[in-house]
XYZ file of C-alpha atoms in Angstrom:
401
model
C -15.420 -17.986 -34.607
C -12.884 -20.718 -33.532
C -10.089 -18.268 -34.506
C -11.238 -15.305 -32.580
C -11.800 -17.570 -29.484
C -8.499 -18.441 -29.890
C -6.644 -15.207 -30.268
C -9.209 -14.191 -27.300
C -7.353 -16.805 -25.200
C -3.953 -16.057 -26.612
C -4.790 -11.528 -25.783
C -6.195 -12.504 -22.133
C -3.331 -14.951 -21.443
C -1.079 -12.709 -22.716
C -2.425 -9.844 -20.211
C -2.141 -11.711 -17.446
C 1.427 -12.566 -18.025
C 2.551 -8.691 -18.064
C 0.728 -8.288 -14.888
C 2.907 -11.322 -13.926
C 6.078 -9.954 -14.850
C 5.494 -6.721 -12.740
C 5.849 -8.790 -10.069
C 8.921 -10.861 -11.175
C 10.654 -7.420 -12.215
C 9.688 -5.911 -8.869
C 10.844 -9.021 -6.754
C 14.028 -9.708 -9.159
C 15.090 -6.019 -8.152
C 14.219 -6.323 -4.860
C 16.499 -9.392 -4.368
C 19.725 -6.966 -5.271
C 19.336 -4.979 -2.354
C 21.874 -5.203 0.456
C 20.321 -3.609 3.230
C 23.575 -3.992 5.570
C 25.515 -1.545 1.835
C 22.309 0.804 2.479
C 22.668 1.413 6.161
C 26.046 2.959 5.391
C 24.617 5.209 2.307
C 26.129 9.427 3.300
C 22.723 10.213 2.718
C 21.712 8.786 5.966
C 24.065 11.496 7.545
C 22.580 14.542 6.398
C 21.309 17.207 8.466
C 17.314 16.723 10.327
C 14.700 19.586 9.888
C 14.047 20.985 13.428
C 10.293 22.415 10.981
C 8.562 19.093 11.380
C 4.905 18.614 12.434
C 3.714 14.467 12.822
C 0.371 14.900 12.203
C -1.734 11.571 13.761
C -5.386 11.584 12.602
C -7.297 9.472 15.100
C -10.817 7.887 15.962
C -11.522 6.006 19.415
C -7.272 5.246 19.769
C -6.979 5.878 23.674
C -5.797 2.885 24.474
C -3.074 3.212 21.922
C -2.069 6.807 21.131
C 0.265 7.242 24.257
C 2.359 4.810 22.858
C 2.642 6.491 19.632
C 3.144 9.538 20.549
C 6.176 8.483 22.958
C 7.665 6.280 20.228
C 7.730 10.042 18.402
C 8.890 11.835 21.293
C 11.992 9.268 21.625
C 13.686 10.684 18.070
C 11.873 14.260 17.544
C 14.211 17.071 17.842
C 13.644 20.012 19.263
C 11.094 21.995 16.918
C 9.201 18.945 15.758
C 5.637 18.994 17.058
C 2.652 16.499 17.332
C -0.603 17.719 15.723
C -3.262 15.100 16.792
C -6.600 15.288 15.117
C -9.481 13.387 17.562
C -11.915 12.715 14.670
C -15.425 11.222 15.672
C -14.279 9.844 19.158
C -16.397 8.456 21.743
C -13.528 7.692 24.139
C -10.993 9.673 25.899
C -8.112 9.789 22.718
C -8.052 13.522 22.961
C -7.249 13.871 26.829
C -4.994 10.991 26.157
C -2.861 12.726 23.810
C -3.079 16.111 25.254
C -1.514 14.027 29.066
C 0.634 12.632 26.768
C 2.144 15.956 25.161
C 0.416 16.370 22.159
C -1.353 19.042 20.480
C -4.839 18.392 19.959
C -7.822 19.347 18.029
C -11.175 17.660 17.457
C -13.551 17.054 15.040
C -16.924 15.919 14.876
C -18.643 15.028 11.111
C -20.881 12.647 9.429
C -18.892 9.685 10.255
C -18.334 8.025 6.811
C -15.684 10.616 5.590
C -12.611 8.871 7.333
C -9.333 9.833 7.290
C -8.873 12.775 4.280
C -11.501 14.693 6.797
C -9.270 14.354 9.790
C -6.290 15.590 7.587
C -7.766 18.612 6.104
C -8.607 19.690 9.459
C -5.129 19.359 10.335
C -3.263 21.054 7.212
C -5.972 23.827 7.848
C -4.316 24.158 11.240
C -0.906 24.240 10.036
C -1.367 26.998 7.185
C -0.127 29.866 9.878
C 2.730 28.073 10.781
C 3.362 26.781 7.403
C 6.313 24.196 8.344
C 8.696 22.444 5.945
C 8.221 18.594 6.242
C 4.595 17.298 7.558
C 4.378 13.369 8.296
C 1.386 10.970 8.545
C 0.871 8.738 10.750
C -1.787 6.883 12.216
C -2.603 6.259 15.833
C -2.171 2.489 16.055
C 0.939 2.512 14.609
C 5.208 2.583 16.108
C 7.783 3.046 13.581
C 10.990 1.792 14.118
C 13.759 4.236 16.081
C 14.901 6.636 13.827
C 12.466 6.258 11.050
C 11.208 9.295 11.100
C 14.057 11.162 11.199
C 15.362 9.053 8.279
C 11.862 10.077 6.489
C 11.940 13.482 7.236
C 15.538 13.926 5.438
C 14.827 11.936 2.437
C 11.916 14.112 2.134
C 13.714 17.803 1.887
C 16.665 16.522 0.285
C 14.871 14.973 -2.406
C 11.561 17.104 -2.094
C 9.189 14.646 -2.632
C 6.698 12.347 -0.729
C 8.762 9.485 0.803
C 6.720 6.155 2.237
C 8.226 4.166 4.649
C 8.114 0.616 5.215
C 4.160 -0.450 6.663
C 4.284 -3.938 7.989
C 1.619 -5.409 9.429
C 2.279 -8.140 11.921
C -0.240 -11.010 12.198
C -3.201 -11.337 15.052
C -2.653 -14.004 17.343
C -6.262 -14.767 17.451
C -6.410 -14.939 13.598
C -4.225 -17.802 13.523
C -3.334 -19.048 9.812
C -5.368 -16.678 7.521
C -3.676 -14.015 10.083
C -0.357 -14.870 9.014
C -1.051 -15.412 5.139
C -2.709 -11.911 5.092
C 0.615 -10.425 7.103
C 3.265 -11.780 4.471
C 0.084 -10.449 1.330
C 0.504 -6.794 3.271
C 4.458 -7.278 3.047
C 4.556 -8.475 -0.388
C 2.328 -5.366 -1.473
C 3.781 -2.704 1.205
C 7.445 -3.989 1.261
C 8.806 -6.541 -2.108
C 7.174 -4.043 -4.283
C 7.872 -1.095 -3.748
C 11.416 -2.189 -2.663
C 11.592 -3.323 -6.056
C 10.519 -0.359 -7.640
C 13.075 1.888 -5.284
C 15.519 -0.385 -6.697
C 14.622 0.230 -10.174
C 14.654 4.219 -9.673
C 10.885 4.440 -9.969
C 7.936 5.578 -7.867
C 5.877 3.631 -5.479
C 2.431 3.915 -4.193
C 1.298 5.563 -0.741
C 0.214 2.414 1.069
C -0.824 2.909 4.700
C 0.912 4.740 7.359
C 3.591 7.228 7.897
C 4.089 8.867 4.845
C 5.699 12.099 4.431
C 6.051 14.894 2.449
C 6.710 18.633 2.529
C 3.834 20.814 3.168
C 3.548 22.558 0.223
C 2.894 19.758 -1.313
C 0.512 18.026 1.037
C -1.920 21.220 0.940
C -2.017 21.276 -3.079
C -3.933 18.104 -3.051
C -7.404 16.393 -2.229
C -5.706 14.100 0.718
C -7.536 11.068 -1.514
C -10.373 12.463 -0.716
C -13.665 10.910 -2.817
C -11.907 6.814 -2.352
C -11.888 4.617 -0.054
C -8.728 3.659 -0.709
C -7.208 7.206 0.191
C -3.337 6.455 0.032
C -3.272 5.628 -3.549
C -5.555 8.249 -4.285
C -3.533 10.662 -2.898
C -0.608 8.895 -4.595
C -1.967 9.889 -7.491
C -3.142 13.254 -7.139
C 0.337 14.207 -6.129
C 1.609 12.400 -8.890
C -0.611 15.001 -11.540
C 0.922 17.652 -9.556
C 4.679 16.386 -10.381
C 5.490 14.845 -6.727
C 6.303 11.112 -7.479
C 6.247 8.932 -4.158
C 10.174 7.639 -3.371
C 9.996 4.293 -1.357
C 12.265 4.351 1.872
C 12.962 0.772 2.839
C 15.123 1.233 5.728
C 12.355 3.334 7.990
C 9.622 1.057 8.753
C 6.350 1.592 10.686
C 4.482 -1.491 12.095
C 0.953 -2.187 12.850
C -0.882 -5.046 13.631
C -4.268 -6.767 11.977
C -7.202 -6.916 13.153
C -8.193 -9.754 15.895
C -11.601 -9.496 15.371
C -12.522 -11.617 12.314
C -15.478 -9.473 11.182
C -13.449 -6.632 11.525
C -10.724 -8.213 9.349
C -13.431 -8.644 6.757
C -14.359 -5.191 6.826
C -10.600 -4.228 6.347
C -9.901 -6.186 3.749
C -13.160 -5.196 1.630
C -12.059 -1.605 2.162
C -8.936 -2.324 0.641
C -9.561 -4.536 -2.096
C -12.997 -2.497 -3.326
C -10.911 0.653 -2.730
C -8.181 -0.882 -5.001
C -10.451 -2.235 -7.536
C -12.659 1.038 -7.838
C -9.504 2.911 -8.673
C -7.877 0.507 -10.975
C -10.909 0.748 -13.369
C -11.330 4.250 -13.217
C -7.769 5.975 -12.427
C -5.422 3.060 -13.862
C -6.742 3.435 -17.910
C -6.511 7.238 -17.197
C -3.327 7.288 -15.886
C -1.729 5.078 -19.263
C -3.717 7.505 -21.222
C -2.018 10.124 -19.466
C 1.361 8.660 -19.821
C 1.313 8.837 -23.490
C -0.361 12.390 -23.485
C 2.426 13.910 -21.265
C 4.967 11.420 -22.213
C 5.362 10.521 -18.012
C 7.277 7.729 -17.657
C 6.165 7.358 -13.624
C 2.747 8.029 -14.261
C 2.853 4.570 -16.630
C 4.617 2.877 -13.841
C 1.715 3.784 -11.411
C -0.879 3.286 -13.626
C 0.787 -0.205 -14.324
C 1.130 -0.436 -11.033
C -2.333 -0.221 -9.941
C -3.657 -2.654 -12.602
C -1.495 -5.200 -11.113
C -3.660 -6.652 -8.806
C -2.934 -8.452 -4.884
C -1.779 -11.668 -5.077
C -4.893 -13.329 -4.193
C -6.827 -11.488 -6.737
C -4.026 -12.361 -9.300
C -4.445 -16.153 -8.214
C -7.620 -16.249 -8.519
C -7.632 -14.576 -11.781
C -4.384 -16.794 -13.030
C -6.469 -20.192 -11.868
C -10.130 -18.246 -14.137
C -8.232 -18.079 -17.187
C -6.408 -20.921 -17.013
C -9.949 -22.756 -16.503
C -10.777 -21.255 -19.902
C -7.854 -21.967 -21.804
C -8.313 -25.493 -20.904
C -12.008 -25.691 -22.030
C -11.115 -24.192 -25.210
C -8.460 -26.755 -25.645
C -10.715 -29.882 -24.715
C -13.143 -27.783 -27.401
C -11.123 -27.049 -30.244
C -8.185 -29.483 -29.947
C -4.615 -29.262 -29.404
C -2.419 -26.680 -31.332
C -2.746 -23.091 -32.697
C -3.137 -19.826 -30.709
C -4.657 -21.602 -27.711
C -1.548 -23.887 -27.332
C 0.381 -20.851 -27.211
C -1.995 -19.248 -24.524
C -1.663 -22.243 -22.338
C 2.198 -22.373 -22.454
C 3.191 -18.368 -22.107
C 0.295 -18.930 -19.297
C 1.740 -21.120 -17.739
C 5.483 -20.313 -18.062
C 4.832 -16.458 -16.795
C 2.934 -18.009 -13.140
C 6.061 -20.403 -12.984
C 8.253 -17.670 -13.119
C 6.403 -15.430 -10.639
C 5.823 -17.934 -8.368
C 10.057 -18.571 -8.980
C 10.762 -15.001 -8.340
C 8.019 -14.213 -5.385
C 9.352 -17.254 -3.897
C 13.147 -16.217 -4.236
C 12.333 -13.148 -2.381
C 10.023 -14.546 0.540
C 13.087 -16.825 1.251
C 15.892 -13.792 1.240
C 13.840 -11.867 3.205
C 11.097 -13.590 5.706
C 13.013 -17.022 6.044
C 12.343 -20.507 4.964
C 9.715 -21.719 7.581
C 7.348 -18.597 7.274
C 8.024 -18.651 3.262
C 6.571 -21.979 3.409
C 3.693 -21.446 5.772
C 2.472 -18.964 3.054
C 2.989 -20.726 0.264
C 0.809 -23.904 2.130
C -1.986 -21.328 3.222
C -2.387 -19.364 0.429
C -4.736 -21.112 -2.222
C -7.624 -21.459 1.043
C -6.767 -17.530 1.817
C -7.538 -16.753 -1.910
C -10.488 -18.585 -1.650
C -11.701 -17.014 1.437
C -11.640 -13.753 -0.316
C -14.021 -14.735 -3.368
C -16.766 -13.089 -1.235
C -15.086 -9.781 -0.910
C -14.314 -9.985 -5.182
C -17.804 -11.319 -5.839
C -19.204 -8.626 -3.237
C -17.505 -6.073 -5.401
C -20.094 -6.348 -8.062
C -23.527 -6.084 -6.474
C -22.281 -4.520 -3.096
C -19.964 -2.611 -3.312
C -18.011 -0.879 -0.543
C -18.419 2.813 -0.747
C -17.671 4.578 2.715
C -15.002 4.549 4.663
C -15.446 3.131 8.278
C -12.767 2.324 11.153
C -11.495 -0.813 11.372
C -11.939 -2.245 14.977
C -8.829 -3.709 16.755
């Protein structure tokens, strides 16, 4: 019995130090890119599809949607167009966007089928027309100048889904837990899959302005059936052959939530969302991988098992909890000494590695701010993980702003 609790420890210990090293691959890779070499890639010089549609699903956005749409207008060349989808709105988004040059259409449903409703209304409208590169993105959201058009030509020369940058800047009102969940959002929407671009490997669809040709867009579901559409969608595309290619030079910002319940909400969506499909579509995909001999669909399955860094924390602090009662229980030596040291060595080199990259890329102060914050923010969250198991989150609902 003492044995097998101590190869237990050793096997659990073990896992959570390969879900460690994704992240220290991911952020070593992630550290030998020269954005200043990239901005002067040819690639960046190719020609821009005039057969563009930005398709903007939206729900009660009239305060914001005018400024989307003009950051569009600023870079679209002539044949792009604006397909706005008013889904479920009780204010004025759709005479907002139609004053503001749009093209509109509106949809009323159930309520609770969120986003993948709002887009298969849209590709619906688009099957006449039929036009070579559609991209998503959402109402509350500006990208950067020239993002899109930097999207749109990754996307037909390479002819697959491209995701840009999604950064989320911090609520003012949210103060500290604000700013730890900002630089969580960059480490998951910005270190990683910068780190898998580097590597030549996929990344997941992670919030707004994806695109993709259209063929491709209407062959799948639109993640619908999950919460936590974008990887869903990642992966359906993914079973159809279309891996996601990570485009860190266009970025599209956003902003969380000021409202602390509606944070909550957010953030439950997300992590239930994440956790529903890591224990159903994560084993399937690694089964998968070895069935069709698919290299990315490994690398997204592996992906999706490796968990935010709270959850990881909080997992990383569980275990080690239990290596250390087995140790005070069965003594010194063994299997469970070697738990406790590759446990401990594989969170010193993450934490090395993560670090390393916060520092190249955010700066020292915020790095630090992070780093002080982040235990309480993990904790903070136990409610959501907890929740997870007796009440779980199962519809999709808008986030207030």
């Amino acid at each position: 019995m003492t044995l097998l609790l101590a190869l237990a420890a050793l096997v659990i210990a073990g896992a959570i130090s390969v879900l460690l090293g994704v992240l220290v691959l991911e952020s070593l890779a992630a550290l030998s890119w020269n954005p200043s070499a990239a901005k002067g890639q040819p690639e960046q010089d190719s020609s821009v599809p005039t057969s563009v549609v930005v398709l903007i699903p939206a729900q009660n956005e009239a305060a914001r949607i005018a400024a989307t749409i003009q950051a569009v207008q600023a870079e679209a060349v002539h044949g792009w167009q604006i397909l706005v989808i008013a889904h479920n709105c009780d204010d004025d988004t759709a005479l907002v966007a139609r004053d503001a040059g749009a093209r509109v259409l509106t949809l009323r449903d159930g309520g609770d089928l969120g986003k993948p409703a709002a887009l298969r209304l849209g590709i619906a409208e688009l099957e006449r027309e039929s036009p070579e590169i559609v991209l998503i993105l959402d109402a509350d959201c500006l990208p950067e100048r020239g993002a899109l058009t930097l999207l749109a030509q990754q996307s037909q020369k390479y002819q697959q889904p491209c995701m840009p940058a999604y950064l989320l800047a911090a609520s003012p009102e949210g103060g500290a837990f604000s700013s730890v969940s900002s630089g969580a959002c960059w480490i998951k929407n910005f270190l990683r899959p910068l780190g898998l671009y580097r590597m030549g490997l996929p990344c997941l669809i992670s919030g707004s302005g994806v695109v993709m040709p259209f063929g491709q867009l209407r062959s799948v579901e639109q993640g619908q059936g999950s919460i936590a559409e974008d990887y869903q969608l990642t992966i359906d595309l993914l079973r159809k052959g279309h891996a996601t290619r990570f485009v860190p030079l266009a970025r599209v910002h956003s902003g969380l939530p000021s409202v602390q319940g509606s944070a909550m909400r957010q953030r439950t969506r997300w992590e239930h969302g994440h956790l529903q499909l890591t224990l159903v579509e994560a084993p399937r995909l690694l089964l998968e991988a070895l069935w069709h001999r698919s290299f990315y669909r490994f690398v997204i399955g592996l992906e999706l098992l490796t968990p935010p860094i709270s959850l990881l924390g909080l997992g990383w602090c569980l275990v080690l909890i239990g290596i250390l009662a087995l140790q005070w229980f069965l003594g010194w030596g063994g299997a469970v000494t070697w738990a406790f040291w590759l446990h401990l060595g594989s969170a010193i080199l993450c934490f090395s590695a993560v670090t390393a990259a916060l520092l190249r890329f955010r700066g020292a102060k915020s790095t630090f701010s992070f780093l002080a914050h982040l235990p309480a923010y993990a904790l903070s969250k136990l409610s959501i993980y907890l929740g997870f198991l007796w009440s779980r989150e199962r519809n999709w609902r808008r986030t207030d702003r």
